[in-house]
Short mmCIF file of N, CA and C in Angstrom, two decimals:
data_model
loop_
_atom_site.label_atom_id
_atom_site.label_comp_id
_atom_site.label_asym_id
_atom_site.label_seq_id
_atom_site.Cartn_x
_atom_site.Cartn_y
_atom_site.Cartn_z
N MET N 801 170.57 -178.45 45.90
CA MET N 801 170.66 -177.78 46.95
C MET N 801 169.37 -177.03 47.16
N THR N 802 169.10 -176.83 48.28
CA THR N 802 167.62 -176.26 48.60
C THR N 802 167.90 -174.86 49.55
N ASP N 803 166.97 -173.75 48.98
CA ASP N 803 167.54 -172.46 49.60
C ASP N 803 166.63 -172.47 50.91
N HIS N 804 167.12 -172.42 52.21
CA HIS N 804 166.78 -172.37 53.43
C HIS N 804 166.33 -170.91 53.82
N ARG N 805 166.84 -170.03 53.25
CA ARG N 805 166.67 -168.55 53.53
C ARG N 805 165.17 -168.10 53.30
N ARG N 806 164.37 -168.70 52.26
CA ARG N 806 163.04 -168.60 52.26
C ARG N 806 162.17 -169.37 52.85
N THR N 807 161.38 -169.14 53.82
CA THR N 807 160.52 -169.95 54.70
C THR N 807 159.07 -169.99 54.10
N GLU N 808 158.50 -168.94 53.33
CA GLU N 808 157.15 -168.98 53.05
C GLU N 808 157.03 -169.38 51.73
N THR N 809 156.01 -170.17 51.30
CA THR N 809 155.71 -170.79 50.26
C THR N 809 155.35 -169.53 49.19
N PRO N 810 155.23 -169.98 48.03
CA PRO N 810 154.98 -168.89 47.17
C PRO N 810 153.46 -168.49 47.21
N ALA N 811 152.56 -169.47 47.47
CA ALA N 811 151.13 -169.21 47.64
C ALA N 811 150.84 -167.99 49.01
N ALA N 812 151.88 -168.26 49.98
CA ALA N 812 151.62 -167.31 51.22
C ALA N 812 152.03 -165.92 50.68
N GLY N 813 153.31 -165.61 49.97
CA GLY N 813 153.35 -164.54 49.51
C GLY N 813 152.77 -163.94 48.76
N ASP N 814 152.01 -164.78 47.83
CA ASP N 814 151.05 -164.08 47.01
C ASP N 814 149.75 -163.51 47.69
N ALA N 815 149.36 -164.22 48.97
CA ALA N 815 148.29 -163.97 49.64
C ALA N 815 148.58 -162.71 50.33
N ALA N 816 149.77 -162.57 50.84
CA ALA N 816 150.18 -161.27 51.60
C ALA N 816 150.02 -159.95 50.54
N LEU N 817 150.42 -160.22 49.43
CA LEU N 817 150.24 -159.19 48.36
C LEU N 817 149.12 -158.82 47.92
N LEU N 818 148.29 -159.77 47.81
CA LEU N 818 146.65 -159.73 47.49
C LEU N 818 146.10 -158.73 48.78
N ASP N 819 146.38 -159.20 49.80
CA ASP N 819 145.83 -158.55 51.19
C ASP N 819 146.38 -156.98 51.25
N ALA N 820 147.43 -156.79 50.75
CA ALA N 820 147.94 -155.37 50.79
C ALA N 820 147.35 -154.68 49.72
N VAL N 821 147.09 -155.21 48.65
CA VAL N 821 146.23 -154.57 47.35
C VAL N 821 145.13 -154.26 47.85
N LEU N 822 144.32 -155.13 48.58
CA LEU N 822 142.91 -155.22 48.86
C LEU N 822 142.83 -153.94 50.12
N LYS N 823 143.70 -153.99 51.05
CA LYS N 823 143.85 -153.15 51.96
C LYS N 823 143.86 -151.50 51.23
N ALA N 824 144.95 -151.42 50.33
CA ALA N 824 144.97 -150.19 49.80
C ALA N 824 143.94 -149.70 48.84
N GLU N 825 143.07 -150.60 48.28
CA GLU N 825 141.82 -150.36 47.73
C GLU N 825 140.95 -149.82 48.62
N ARG N 826 140.75 -150.42 49.91
CA ARG N 826 139.80 -149.98 50.81
C ARG N 826 140.29 -148.56 51.21
N THR N 827 141.47 -148.30 51.52
CA THR N 827 141.78 -146.99 52.05
C THR N 827 141.55 -145.89 50.65
N ALA N 828 141.85 -146.30 49.74
CA ALA N 828 141.64 -145.36 48.43
C ALA N 828 140.18 -145.22 48.58
N GLU N 829 138.96 -146.17 48.53
CA GLU N 829 137.87 -146.03 48.58
C GLU N 829 137.32 -144.96 49.86
N ALA N 830 137.74 -145.44 50.75
CA ALA N 830 137.36 -144.56 52.10
C ALA N 830 137.95 -143.28 51.85
N ARG N 831 139.13 -142.81 51.31
CA ARG N 831 139.35 -141.48 51.08
C ARG N 831 138.64 -140.91 49.87
N ILE N 832 138.08 -141.58 48.96
CA ILE N 832 137.11 -141.00 47.98
C ILE N 832 135.86 -140.77 48.47
N GLU N 833 135.09 -141.59 49.31
CA GLU N 833 134.26 -141.22 49.99
C GLU N 833 134.30 -140.42 51.09
N ASN N 834 135.28 -139.90 51.67
CA ASN N 834 135.68 -138.62 52.43
C ASN N 834 135.74 -137.55 51.52
N ALA N 835 136.33 -137.64 50.55
CA ALA N 835 136.40 -136.34 49.69
C ALA N 835 134.86 -136.03 49.03
N HIS N 836 134.08 -137.18 48.58
CA HIS N 836 132.89 -136.91 48.51
C HIS N 836 132.00 -135.87 49.23
N GLY N 837 132.02 -136.37 50.78
CA GLY N 837 131.35 -135.98 51.70
C GLY N 837 131.97 -134.44 51.85
N GLU N 838 133.16 -134.37 51.93
CA GLU N 838 133.82 -132.88 52.19
C GLU N 838 133.29 -132.04 51.01
N ALA N 839 133.28 -132.68 49.54
CA ALA N 839 132.72 -131.79 48.78
C ALA N 839 131.23 -131.43 48.83
N ALA N 840 130.37 -132.40 49.41
CA ALA N 840 128.94 -132.05 49.81
C ALA N 840 128.86 -130.93 50.51
N ARG N 841 129.65 -130.95 51.59
CA ARG N 841 129.74 -129.89 52.85
C ARG N 841 129.96 -128.98 52.23
N ARG N 842 130.89 -128.74 51.48
CA ARG N 842 131.48 -127.18 50.50
C ARG N 842 130.31 -126.87 49.88
N ARG N 843 129.84 -127.71 49.09
CA ARG N 843 128.81 -127.20 48.27
C ARG N 843 127.65 -126.72 49.15
N GLU N 844 127.13 -127.38 50.15
CA GLU N 844 126.26 -126.65 50.62
C GLU N 844 126.31 -125.51 51.54
N ALA N 845 127.57 -125.31 52.12
CA ALA N 845 128.25 -124.27 52.62
C ALA N 845 128.23 -122.91 51.61
N ALA N 846 128.63 -123.20 50.32
CA ALA N 846 128.39 -122.11 49.33
C ALA N 846 126.98 -121.66 48.76
N ARG N 847 126.19 -122.81 48.89
CA ARG N 847 124.76 -122.55 48.85
C ARG N 847 124.25 -121.63 49.82
N GLU N 848 124.52 -122.00 51.05
CA GLU N 848 123.96 -121.12 52.61
C GLU N 848 124.84 -119.84 52.22
N ARG N 849 125.79 -119.39 51.59
CA ARG N 849 126.46 -118.15 51.39
C ARG N 849 125.90 -117.34 50.49
N ALA N 850 125.44 -118.03 49.28
CA ALA N 850 124.95 -117.40 48.22
C ALA N 850 123.29 -117.18 48.56
N ARG N 851 122.76 -117.87 49.55
CA ARG N 851 121.15 -117.41 49.74
C ARG N 851 121.49 -116.45 50.85
N ALA N 852 122.63 -116.29 51.57
CA ALA N 852 122.63 -114.99 52.25
C ALA N 852 123.11 -113.90 51.63
N ILE N 853 123.67 -113.78 50.59
CA ILE N 853 123.75 -112.92 49.70
C ILE N 853 122.88 -112.28 48.98
N GLU N 854 121.98 -113.41 48.57
CA GLU N 854 120.93 -112.79 48.11
C GLU N 854 119.74 -112.18 48.75
N ALA N 855 119.77 -112.74 50.07
CA ALA N 855 118.95 -112.08 51.08
C ALA N 855 119.26 -110.62 51.07
N ARG N 856 120.52 -110.67 51.43
CA ARG N 856 120.95 -108.91 51.63
C ARG N 856 120.79 -108.08 50.40
N ALA N 857 121.03 -109.02 49.16
CA ALA N 857 120.94 -107.96 47.90
C ALA N 857 119.14 -107.76 47.63
N ALA N 858 118.42 -108.46 48.04
CA ALA N 858 117.14 -108.13 48.11
C ALA N 858 116.46 -107.33 49.15
N ALA N 859 117.24 -107.26 50.31
CA ALA N 859 116.78 -106.07 51.52
C ALA N 859 117.24 -104.87 50.86
N ARG N 860 118.61 -104.80 50.31
CA ARG N 860 119.13 -103.37 49.90
C ARG N 860 118.36 -103.05 48.54
N ILE N 861 117.90 -103.70 47.67
CA ILE N 861 117.11 -103.41 46.61
C ILE N 861 115.90 -102.61 47.07
N ALA N 862 115.28 -103.57 48.04
CA ALA N 862 113.99 -103.06 48.59
C ALA N 862 114.15 -101.65 49.46
N ALA N 863 115.24 -101.45 50.27
CA ALA N 863 115.61 -100.14 50.77
C ALA N 863 115.80 -98.84 49.59
N VAL N 864 116.33 -99.21 48.74
CA VAL N 864 116.68 -98.26 47.66
C VAL N 864 115.44 -97.87 46.86
N ARG N 865 114.64 -99.16 46.58
CA ARG N 865 113.34 -98.89 46.07
C ARG N 865 112.54 -97.93 46.69
N GLN N 866 112.40 -98.40 48.01
CA GLN N 866 111.48 -97.36 49.13
C GLN N 866 111.97 -95.98 49.15
N ARG N 867 113.31 -95.72 49.00
CA ARG N 867 113.71 -94.38 49.15
C ARG N 867 113.34 -93.90 47.61
N PHE N 868 113.61 -94.46 46.48
CA PHE N 868 113.29 -93.75 45.12
C PHE N 868 111.71 -93.57 45.35
N GLU N 869 110.99 -94.39 45.68
CA GLU N 869 109.39 -94.01 45.74
C GLU N 869 109.10 -92.99 46.62
N GLN N 870 109.87 -92.78 47.70
CA GLN N 870 109.50 -91.56 48.78
C GLN N 870 109.96 -90.33 48.38
N ARG N 871 111.28 -90.35 47.43
CA ARG N 871 111.50 -89.33 46.77
C ARG N 871 110.58 -88.91 45.60
N LEU N 872 110.19 -89.69 44.90
CA LEU N 872 109.18 -89.63 43.75
C LEU N 872 108.05 -89.22 44.43
N ASP N 873 107.53 -89.80 45.27
CA ASP N 873 106.11 -88.97 46.06
C ASP N 873 106.42 -87.42 46.33
N ALA N 874 107.61 -87.07 46.90
CA ALA N 874 107.87 -85.88 47.42
C ALA N 874 107.88 -84.96 46.20
N ASP N 875 108.36 -85.34 45.09
CA ASP N 875 108.86 -84.65 43.66
C ASP N 875 107.42 -84.12 43.30
N VAL N 876 106.52 -85.37 43.17
CA VAL N 876 105.00 -85.55 42.85
C VAL N 876 104.34 -84.28 43.48
N ALA N 877 104.48 -84.70 44.78
CA ALA N 877 103.66 -83.53 45.81
C ALA N 877 104.09 -81.99 45.67
N ALA N 878 105.17 -81.97 45.36
CA ALA N 878 106.00 -80.69 45.03
C ALA N 878 105.48 -80.01 43.80
N LEU N 879 105.37 -80.93 42.72
CA LEU N 879 105.15 -80.41 41.46
C LEU N 879 103.32 -79.83 41.38
N ALA N 880 102.54 -80.89 42.26
CA ALA N 880 101.23 -80.98 42.18
C ALA N 880 100.74 -79.48 42.91
N GLU N 881 101.52 -79.08 44.05
CA GLU N 881 101.42 -77.94 44.73
C GLU N 881 101.65 -76.82 43.87
N THR N 882 102.81 -76.96 43.29
CA THR N 882 102.96 -75.69 42.14
C THR N 882 102.13 -75.46 41.38
N ALA N 883 101.55 -76.79 40.52
CA ALA N 883 100.49 -76.59 39.52
C ALA N 883 99.30 -75.92 40.44
N ARG N 884 98.84 -76.17 41.40
CA ARG N 884 97.75 -75.73 42.13
C ARG N 884 97.83 -74.41 42.29
N GLN N 885 99.11 -73.78 42.54
CA GLN N 885 99.44 -72.52 42.84
C GLN N 885 99.41 -71.57 41.51
N GLU N 886 99.79 -72.30 40.39
CA GLU N 886 99.73 -71.66 39.35
C GLU N 886 98.51 -71.66 38.64
N THR N 887 97.81 -72.76 38.73
CA THR N 887 96.25 -72.70 38.12
C THR N 887 95.27 -71.96 38.90
N GLY N 888 95.74 -71.81 40.29
CA GLY N 888 94.67 -71.04 41.01
C GLY N 888 94.74 -69.46 40.78
N LYS N 889 95.73 -69.13 40.09
CA LYS N 889 95.91 -67.50 39.59
C LYS N 889 94.89 -67.64 38.27
N ALA N 890 94.92 -68.64 37.58
CA ALA N 890 94.26 -68.30 36.27
C ALA N 890 93.08 -69.44 36.14
N GLY N 891 92.14 -69.10 37.12
CA GLY N 891 91.03 -70.33 37.34
C GLY N 891 89.95 -70.02 35.97
N ARG N 892 89.09 -70.97 35.95
CA ARG N 892 88.07 -70.87 34.78
C ARG N 892 87.35 -69.50 34.93
N ASP N 893 87.20 -69.05 36.11
CA ASP N 893 86.32 -67.56 36.14
C ASP N 893 87.19 -66.58 35.38
N ASP N 894 88.46 -66.58 35.09
CA ASP N 894 89.11 -65.73 34.37
C ASP N 894 88.56 -65.57 32.81
N TYR N 895 88.03 -66.64 32.37
CA TYR N 895 87.53 -66.86 30.84
C TYR N 895 86.25 -65.92 30.80
N ASP N 896 86.02 -65.71 29.73
CA ASP N 896 84.60 -64.99 29.19
C ASP N 896 83.88 -66.25 28.81
N GLU N 897 82.89 -66.54 29.01
CA GLU N 897 81.72 -67.50 28.55
C GLU N 897 81.77 -67.48 27.05
N GLY N 898 81.51 -66.19 26.63
CA GLY N 898 81.13 -66.14 25.24
C GLY N 898 82.66 -66.60 24.32
N ALA N 899 83.66 -66.11 24.81
CA ALA N 899 85.11 -66.43 24.22
C ALA N 899 85.18 -68.28 24.29
N LEU N 900 84.68 -68.84 25.43
CA LEU N 900 84.83 -70.29 25.54
C LEU N 900 83.68 -70.87 24.51
N ALA N 901 82.57 -70.44 24.45
CA ALA N 901 81.44 -70.85 23.58
C ALA N 901 81.96 -70.67 21.91
N ALA N 902 82.53 -69.45 21.71
CA ALA N 902 83.07 -69.33 20.25
C ALA N 902 84.06 -70.37 20.00
N ALA N 903 84.93 -70.53 20.86
CA ALA N 903 86.11 -71.77 20.58
C ALA N 903 85.35 -73.04 20.44
N ALA N 904 84.66 -73.43 21.30
CA ALA N 904 84.00 -74.42 20.96
C ALA N 904 83.34 -74.77 19.91
N ALA N 905 82.80 -73.74 19.51
CA ALA N 905 81.96 -73.72 18.22
C ALA N 905 82.75 -73.81 16.91
N ALA N 906 83.97 -73.28 17.13
CA ALA N 906 85.10 -73.32 15.91
C ALA N 906 85.89 -74.73 15.90
N VAL N 907 85.83 -75.39 17.07
CA VAL N 907 86.44 -76.69 17.10
C VAL N 907 85.34 -77.76 16.54
N ALA N 908 83.99 -77.47 17.10
CA ALA N 908 82.92 -78.47 16.31
C ALA N 908 82.94 -77.92 14.96
N ALA N 909 83.11 -76.88 14.29
CA ALA N 909 82.95 -76.50 12.87
C ALA N 909 84.18 -77.28 12.14
N ARG N 910 85.27 -77.23 12.87
CA ARG N 910 86.53 -78.06 12.01
C ARG N 910 86.16 -79.55 11.97
N LEU N 911 85.82 -79.95 13.29
CA LEU N 911 85.71 -81.51 13.28
C LEU N 911 84.34 -81.72 12.19
N GLY N 912 83.54 -81.11 12.21
CA GLY N 912 82.27 -81.57 11.39
C GLY N 912 82.50 -81.05 10.23
N GLY N 913 83.49 -80.68 9.44
CA GLY N 913 83.62 -80.27 8.28
C GLY N 913 83.13 -78.73 7.62
N GLY N 914 83.01 -78.07 8.74
CA GLY N 914 82.32 -76.58 8.37
C GLY N 914 83.28 -75.46 8.15
N ASP N 915 83.23 -74.02 8.48
CA ASP N 915 83.96 -73.14 8.39
C ASP N 915 85.59 -73.67 8.85
N ASP N 916 86.40 -73.11 8.14
CA ASP N 916 87.96 -73.20 8.67
C ASP N 916 88.29 -72.26 9.22
N ASP N 917 87.56 -71.11 9.38
CA ASP N 917 88.24 -69.90 10.18
C ASP N 917 87.18 -69.90 11.49
N PRO N 918 88.02 -70.02 12.34
CA PRO N 918 87.30 -69.84 13.61
C PRO N 918 86.51 -68.54 13.99
N PRO N 919 85.33 -68.32 14.61
CA PRO N 919 84.66 -67.01 14.74
C PRO N 919 85.53 -66.20 15.91
N ARG N 920 85.68 -64.85 15.73
CA ARG N 920 86.42 -64.24 16.62
C ARG N 920 85.51 -63.15 17.32
#
């Protein structure tokens, strides 16, 4: 007795299964390709965000450095003015030329191996 319920031959069924497998493979490959593209887009977006963050950080660092240099310049100027005011009170004219010559002679004697006691 023959089975009339099945009209397809075994080869036709195998071909349909093979087509379904190939279609599933193509679909999977397309999804993988889409995932790679999406990953590349996300990587580039992350790089762009990183570049923006780096630029903002560099600008902030430059601003902080500039403020620091301005404060430093102001502090140096204030110290220089204070030093000018203090040294203006005790200028070179306040020293006796004889005392300066005696001190220089004492330093020279010590360096040259002369007397250990400075002249007074």
